GROMACS .gro file of C-alpha atoms in nm:
model
  308
    1UNK     CA    1  -0.001  -0.001   0.001
    2UNK     CA    2   0.144   0.332  -0.102
    3UNK     CA    3   0.209   0.593   0.165
    4UNK     CA    4  -0.038   0.884   0.174
    5UNK     CA    5   0.062   1.202  -0.007
    6UNK     CA    6   0.284   1.441   0.193
    7UNK     CA    7   0.038   1.729   0.167
    8UNK     CA    8  -0.260   1.541   0.325
    9UNK     CA    9  -0.416   1.715   0.620
   10UNK     CA   10  -0.527   1.522   0.932
   11UNK     CA   11  -0.772   1.602   1.210
   12UNK     CA   12  -0.766   1.433   1.545
   13UNK     CA   13  -1.115   1.352   1.666
   14UNK     CA   14  -0.993   1.141   1.962
   15UNK     CA   15  -0.671   1.018   2.114
   16UNK     CA   16  -0.621   0.787   2.407
   17UNK     CA   17  -0.504   1.071   2.632
   18UNK     CA   18  -0.661   1.365   2.448
   19UNK     CA   19  -0.320   1.525   2.374
   20UNK     CA   20  -0.297   1.456   2.000
   21UNK     CA   21  -0.360   1.724   1.741
   22UNK     CA   22  -0.373   1.701   1.362
   23UNK     CA   23  -0.280   1.334   1.373
   24UNK     CA   24   0.022   1.366   1.600
   25UNK     CA   25   0.139   1.101   1.846
   26UNK     CA   26  -0.019   1.126   2.194
   27UNK     CA   27   0.211   1.199   2.486
   28UNK     CA   28   0.099   0.911   2.707
   29UNK     CA   29   0.076   0.542   2.631
   30UNK     CA   30  -0.170   0.265   2.706
   31UNK     CA   31   0.023  -0.033   2.857
   32UNK     CA   32  -0.082  -0.365   2.697
   33UNK     CA   33   0.040  -0.722   2.701
   34UNK     CA   34   0.160  -0.872   2.371
   35UNK     CA   35   0.152  -1.248   2.306
   36UNK     CA   36   0.313  -1.371   1.988
   37UNK     CA   37   0.253  -1.041   1.827
   38UNK     CA   38  -0.114  -1.020   1.929
   39UNK     CA   39  -0.266  -0.756   2.161
   40UNK     CA   40  -0.616  -0.624   2.231
   41UNK     CA   41  -0.720  -0.280   2.358
   42UNK     CA   42  -1.089  -0.186   2.404
   43UNK     CA   43  -1.072   0.169   2.275
   44UNK     CA   44  -1.229   0.429   2.501
   45UNK     CA   45  -1.260   0.192   2.801
   46UNK     CA   46  -1.169   0.449   3.066
   47UNK     CA   47  -1.275   0.232   3.357
   48UNK     CA   48  -1.012  -0.043   3.326
   49UNK     CA   49  -0.731   0.102   3.113
   50UNK     CA   50  -0.488   0.380   3.198
   51UNK     CA   51  -0.475   0.673   2.957
   52UNK     CA   52  -0.772   0.542   2.761
   53UNK     CA   53  -1.028   0.825   2.746
   54UNK     CA   54  -1.387   0.766   2.652
   55UNK     CA   55  -1.494   0.804   2.289
   56UNK     CA   56  -1.788   1.030   2.196
   57UNK     CA   57  -2.041   0.894   1.945
   58UNK     CA   58  -2.033   1.233   1.776
   59UNK     CA   59  -1.702   1.135   1.621
   60UNK     CA   60  -1.892   0.905   1.391
   61UNK     CA   61  -2.095   1.181   1.236
   62UNK     CA   62  -1.796   1.212   1.011
   63UNK     CA   63  -1.797   1.011   0.690
   64UNK     CA   64  -1.450   0.862   0.723
   65UNK     CA   65  -1.273   0.791   1.050
   66UNK     CA   66  -0.937   0.612   1.076
   67UNK     CA   67  -0.738   0.466   1.363
   68UNK     CA   68  -0.367   0.557   1.387
   69UNK     CA   69  -0.149   0.343   1.615
   70UNK     CA   70   0.199   0.388   1.755
   71UNK     CA   71   0.378   0.094   1.919
   72UNK     CA   72   0.680   0.094   2.153
   73UNK     CA   73   0.835  -0.241   2.248
   74UNK     CA   74   1.061  -0.071   2.505
   75UNK     CA   75   1.371  -0.135   2.293
   76UNK     CA   76   1.335   0.033   1.956
   77UNK     CA   77   1.131   0.336   2.059
   78UNK     CA   78   0.791   0.446   1.932
   79UNK     CA   79   0.702   0.338   1.581
   80UNK     CA   80   0.400   0.441   1.368
   81UNK     CA   81   0.219   0.133   1.236
   82UNK     CA   82   0.110   0.171   0.875
   83UNK     CA   83  -0.140   0.204   0.719
   84UNK     CA   84  -0.403   0.374   0.930
   85UNK     CA   85  -0.706   0.148   0.978
   86UNK     CA   86  -1.048   0.270   0.871
   87UNK     CA   87  -1.321   0.222   1.132
   88UNK     CA   88  -1.639   0.085   0.976
   89UNK     CA   89  -1.967  -0.051   1.115
   90UNK     CA   90  -1.867  -0.107   1.477
   91UNK     CA   91  -1.786   0.252   1.554
   92UNK     CA   92  -2.085   0.389   1.368
   93UNK     CA   93  -2.317   0.155   1.565
   94UNK     CA   94  -2.258   0.393   1.855
   95UNK     CA   95  -2.487   0.637   1.674
   96UNK     CA   96  -2.775   0.394   1.728
   97UNK     CA   97  -2.805   0.546   2.077
   98UNK     CA   98  -2.946   0.858   1.906
   99UNK     CA   99  -3.185   0.673   1.676
  100UNK     CA  100  -3.492   0.767   1.882
  101UNK     CA  101  -3.398   1.137   1.899
  102UNK     CA  102  -3.423   1.430   1.663
  103UNK     CA  103  -3.203   1.735   1.719
  104UNK     CA  104  -3.120   1.579   2.060
  105UNK     CA  105  -3.489   1.568   2.164
  106UNK     CA  106  -3.626   1.242   2.299
  107UNK     CA  107  -3.957   1.107   2.179
  108UNK     CA  108  -4.113   1.203   2.509
  109UNK     CA  109  -4.011   1.567   2.445
  110UNK     CA  110  -4.222   1.562   2.129
  111UNK     CA  111  -4.521   1.435   2.325
  112UNK     CA  112  -4.484   1.717   2.572
  113UNK     CA  113  -4.442   1.967   2.294
  114UNK     CA  114  -4.764   1.863   2.113
  115UNK     CA  115  -5.011   2.144   2.158
  116UNK     CA  116  -5.318   1.988   1.988
  117UNK     CA  117  -5.562   1.720   2.083
  118UNK     CA  118  -5.448   1.399   2.256
  119UNK     CA  119  -5.699   1.119   2.282
  120UNK     CA  120  -5.735   0.741   2.311
  121UNK     CA  121  -5.932   0.550   2.056
  122UNK     CA  122  -6.011   0.210   1.906
  123UNK     CA  123  -6.251   0.026   1.677
  124UNK     CA  124  -6.414  -0.310   1.754
  125UNK     CA  125  -6.662  -0.566   1.637
  126UNK     CA  126  -6.897  -0.771   1.850
  127UNK     CA  127  -6.969  -1.111   1.688
  128UNK     CA  128  -6.763  -1.364   1.497
  129UNK     CA  129  -7.007  -1.486   1.231
  130UNK     CA  130  -6.787  -1.767   1.099
  131UNK     CA  131  -6.758  -1.926   1.443
  132UNK     CA  132  -7.086  -1.819   1.591
  133UNK     CA  133  -6.926  -1.663   1.893
  134UNK     CA  134  -6.922  -1.327   2.069
  135UNK     CA  135  -6.575  -1.176   2.069
  136UNK     CA  136  -6.374  -1.256   2.386
  137UNK     CA  137  -6.646  -1.489   2.510
  138UNK     CA  138  -6.863  -1.188   2.563
  139UNK     CA  139  -6.628  -1.051   2.830
  140UNK     CA  140  -6.721  -0.699   2.914
  141UNK     CA  141  -6.382  -0.613   3.063
  142UNK     CA  142  -6.232  -0.651   2.715
  143UNK     CA  143  -6.470  -0.393   2.570
  144UNK     CA  144  -6.478  -0.098   2.808
  145UNK     CA  145  -6.731  -0.248   3.046
  146UNK     CA  146  -6.990  -0.345   2.781
  147UNK     CA  147  -7.054  -0.702   2.671
  148UNK     CA  148  -7.014  -0.744   2.298
  149UNK     CA  149  -7.370  -0.873   2.285
  150UNK     CA  150  -7.487  -0.540   2.433
  151UNK     CA  151  -7.276  -0.341   2.197
  152UNK     CA  152  -7.423  -0.531   1.905
  153UNK     CA  153  -7.779  -0.595   2.012
  154UNK     CA  154  -7.845  -0.404   2.328
  155UNK     CA  155  -7.812  -0.032   2.253
  156UNK     CA  156  -7.507  -0.002   2.475
  157UNK     CA  157  -7.386   0.357   2.513
  158UNK     CA  158  -7.092   0.559   2.632
  159UNK     CA  159  -7.241   0.655   2.967
  160UNK     CA  160  -7.272   0.285   3.056
  161UNK     CA  161  -6.903   0.217   3.016
  162UNK     CA  162  -6.674   0.135   3.310
  163UNK     CA  163  -6.516   0.414   3.513
  164UNK     CA  164  -6.220   0.185   3.593
  165UNK     CA  165  -5.910   0.316   3.411
  166UNK     CA  166  -5.768  -0.030   3.368
  167UNK     CA  167  -6.081  -0.150   3.189
  168UNK     CA  168  -6.092   0.166   2.972
  169UNK     CA  169  -5.721   0.125   2.882
  170UNK     CA  170  -5.791  -0.232   2.767
  171UNK     CA  171  -6.024  -0.103   2.500
  172UNK     CA  172  -5.886   0.243   2.427
  173UNK     CA  173  -5.529   0.130   2.376
  174UNK     CA  174  -5.447   0.347   2.072
  175UNK     CA  175  -5.325   0.701   2.108
  176UNK     CA  176  -5.423   0.975   1.867
  177UNK     CA  177  -5.271   1.318   1.809
  178UNK     CA  178  -5.458   1.581   1.618
  179UNK     CA  179  -5.474   1.956   1.548
  180UNK     CA  180  -5.808   2.120   1.540
  181UNK     CA  181  -5.986   1.834   1.356
  182UNK     CA  182  -5.953   1.457   1.343
  183UNK     CA  183  -6.069   1.163   1.136
  184UNK     CA  184  -6.062   0.897   1.403
  185UNK     CA  185  -6.206   0.606   1.202
  186UNK     CA  186  -6.367   0.562   0.859
  187UNK     CA  187  -6.433   0.212   0.726
  188UNK     CA  188  -6.672   0.023   0.497
  189UNK     CA  189  -6.725  -0.342   0.593
  190UNK     CA  190  -6.933  -0.641   0.486
  191UNK     CA  191  -7.234  -0.719   0.699
  192UNK     CA  192  -7.336  -1.084   0.747
  193UNK     CA  193  -7.621  -1.051   0.997
  194UNK     CA  194  -7.790  -0.816   1.243
  195UNK     CA  195  -7.594  -0.982   1.526
  196UNK     CA  196  -7.254  -0.850   1.428
  197UNK     CA  197  -7.164  -0.484   1.465
  198UNK     CA  198  -6.869  -0.252   1.441
  199UNK     CA  199  -6.803   0.046   1.660
  200UNK     CA  200  -6.541   0.321   1.694
  201UNK     CA  201  -6.474   0.526   2.008
  202UNK     CA  202  -6.259   0.817   2.115
  203UNK     CA  203  -6.193   0.907   2.478
  204UNK     CA  204  -6.062   1.246   2.587
  205UNK     CA  205  -5.930   1.349   2.924
  206UNK     CA  206  -5.984   1.722   2.963
  207UNK     CA  207  -5.890   1.946   3.252
  208UNK     CA  208  -6.086   2.261   3.342
  209UNK     CA  209  -5.824   2.484   3.505
  210UNK     CA  210  -6.082   2.741   3.622
  211UNK     CA  211  -6.334   2.767   3.897
  212UNK     CA  212  -6.635   2.773   3.664
  213UNK     CA  213  -6.789   2.533   3.415
  214UNK     CA  214  -6.682   2.587   3.050
  215UNK     CA  215  -6.894   2.495   2.747
  216UNK     CA  216  -6.717   2.301   2.477
  217UNK     CA  217  -6.910   2.279   2.143
  218UNK     CA  218  -6.825   1.964   1.953
  219UNK     CA  219  -6.893   1.912   1.584
  220UNK     CA  220  -6.873   1.552   1.478
  221UNK     CA  221  -6.967   1.281   1.224
  222UNK     CA  222  -7.096   0.947   1.357
  223UNK     CA  223  -7.283   0.653   1.211
  224UNK     CA  224  -7.564   0.469   1.390
  225UNK     CA  225  -7.841   0.217   1.322
  226UNK     CA  226  -8.122   0.232   1.575
  227UNK     CA  227  -8.314  -0.041   1.392
  228UNK     CA  228  -8.051  -0.293   1.510
  229UNK     CA  229  -7.990  -0.131   1.853
  230UNK     CA  230  -7.651   0.013   1.763
  231UNK     CA  231  -7.633   0.368   1.891
  232UNK     CA  232  -7.396   0.662   1.867
  233UNK     CA  233  -7.353   0.839   2.202
  234UNK     CA  234  -7.159   1.098   2.406
  235UNK     CA  235  -7.083   1.087   2.776
  236UNK     CA  236  -6.898   1.313   3.020
  237UNK     CA  237  -6.804   1.166   3.357
  238UNK     CA  238  -7.062   0.884   3.321
  239UNK     CA  239  -7.359   1.110   3.228
  240UNK     CA  240  -7.581   1.032   2.932
  241UNK     CA  241  -7.498   1.355   2.745
  242UNK     CA  242  -7.641   1.253   2.406
  243UNK     CA  243  -7.738   0.938   2.209
  244UNK     CA  244  -7.884   0.868   1.870
  245UNK     CA  245  -8.188   0.677   2.006
  246UNK     CA  246  -8.370   0.493   1.730
  247UNK     CA  247  -8.230   0.707   1.448
  248UNK     CA  248  -8.027   0.579   1.153
  249UNK     CA  249  -7.724   0.784   1.053
  250UNK     CA  250  -7.502   0.735   0.744
  251UNK     CA  251  -7.143   0.849   0.708
  252UNK     CA  252  -7.243   1.197   0.586
  253UNK     CA  253  -7.455   1.281   0.888
  254UNK     CA  254  -7.321   1.530   1.140
  255UNK     CA  255  -7.433   1.735   1.438
  256UNK     CA  256  -7.305   1.966   1.708
  257UNK     CA  257  -7.345   1.938   2.087
  258UNK     CA  258  -7.257   2.165   2.375
  259UNK     CA  259  -7.069   1.981   2.657
  260UNK     CA  260  -7.043   2.150   2.990
  261UNK     CA  261  -6.697   2.068   3.141
  262UNK     CA  262  -6.709   2.101   3.525
  263UNK     CA  263  -6.456   2.325   3.707
  264UNK     CA  264  -6.131   2.236   3.885
  265UNK     CA  265  -6.110   1.876   3.766
  266UNK     CA  266  -6.012   1.639   3.489
  267UNK     CA  267  -6.317   1.499   3.306
  268UNK     CA  268  -6.356   1.193   3.085
  269UNK     CA  269  -6.545   1.265   2.761
  270UNK     CA  270  -6.629   0.966   2.548
  271UNK     CA  271  -6.768   0.955   2.193
  272UNK     CA  272  -6.902   0.632   2.040
  273UNK     CA  273  -7.003   0.571   1.678
  274UNK     CA  274  -7.181   0.254   1.565
  275UNK     CA  275  -7.233   0.157   1.199
  276UNK     CA  276  -7.486   0.268   0.939
  277UNK     CA  277  -7.782   0.066   0.815
  278UNK     CA  278  -7.725  -0.254   0.614
  279UNK     CA  279  -7.711  -0.265   0.236
  280UNK     CA  280  -7.469  -0.555   0.202
  281UNK     CA  281  -7.192  -0.331   0.336
  282UNK     CA  282  -7.204  -0.093   0.628
  283UNK     CA  283  -7.015   0.228   0.714
  284UNK     CA  284  -6.851   0.311   1.047
  285UNK     CA  285  -6.740   0.669   1.073
  286UNK     CA  286  -6.620   0.882   1.364
  287UNK     CA  287  -6.468   1.226   1.303
  288UNK     CA  288  -6.446   1.580   1.443
  289UNK     CA  289  -6.464   1.894   1.233
  290UNK     CA  290  -6.511   2.274   1.233
  291UNK     CA  291  -6.196   2.318   1.440
  292UNK     CA  292  -6.386   2.191   1.746
  293UNK     CA  293  -6.077   2.018   1.897
  294UNK     CA  294  -5.927   2.359   1.955
  295UNK     CA  295  -6.044   2.379   2.315
  296UNK     CA  296  -6.185   2.697   2.469
  297UNK     CA  297  -5.961   2.895   2.696
  298UNK     CA  298  -5.942   2.729   3.039
  299UNK     CA  299  -5.958   2.373   2.904
  300UNK     CA  300  -5.656   2.154   2.828
  301UNK     CA  301  -5.591   1.794   2.714
  302UNK     CA  302  -5.447   1.551   2.968
  303UNK     CA  303  -5.290   1.216   2.878
  304UNK     CA  304  -5.318   1.022   3.196
  305UNK     CA  305  -5.541   0.727   3.118
  306UNK     CA  306  -5.275   0.469   3.182
  307UNK     CA  307  -5.145   0.636   3.501
  308UNK     CA  308  -5.240   0.529   3.850
   0.00000   0.00000   0.00000
């Protein structure tokens, strides 16, 4: 291998004792044992090796990094070993520590920085037609406190759901981030019988920071089929705020509702959409529009559903 050209410039990113500059030999050595010409030095292992300073992962933001080694056998003096060795994958793997960051911000920093709506949501069916079984053996704790048979055939509504956070987390296990509007769920599905159903729900935790109730006007789309006892509904803190009753709503139907958020507390506001009437396929749609997720002054979103 030919020697590098004499006019090549070097930059020292790291040396064992931090004394090297521009590729020069460090002042202090790292003592090692040599057996039949073989030796091993964990670079940057400052805990167990003298004069072996830690290596910063920022070094490997450079495209090409080489290792230069001097060796002194105690007899012939210090000798530069040639050629310099290029560091490949192992060194650059140190940058994996920063894979979940952006501009040195952790993912949790982005969550804290989000200024829009934060909500929990999910969609679910009630009956497995092929097997003739209710989902989860009709276990209500899997479905927010409502038996699948009640969701599908019993006009189950948001205000009847459990107040237990663990039960709610089991169903509302997806997290949504939005600005002023949100399409939570929009799906067209094949209907096999009146027994099966599909629902979508969104749960908000909202803090009123003031000493007075604040009205929040919500504009939303929601499907429902009263003929098969599948209702759309709204609840705040377990109250029956609104429900679709015996009405049938397709995916283009919308309405607005004023929700009074009580003072000095965090409230749970739940929205449930069922599915539209049957025509071979059915629609399930839940969405918020008209900038209604931009909360009035004094209200703020809280993401604490999975906290004790």
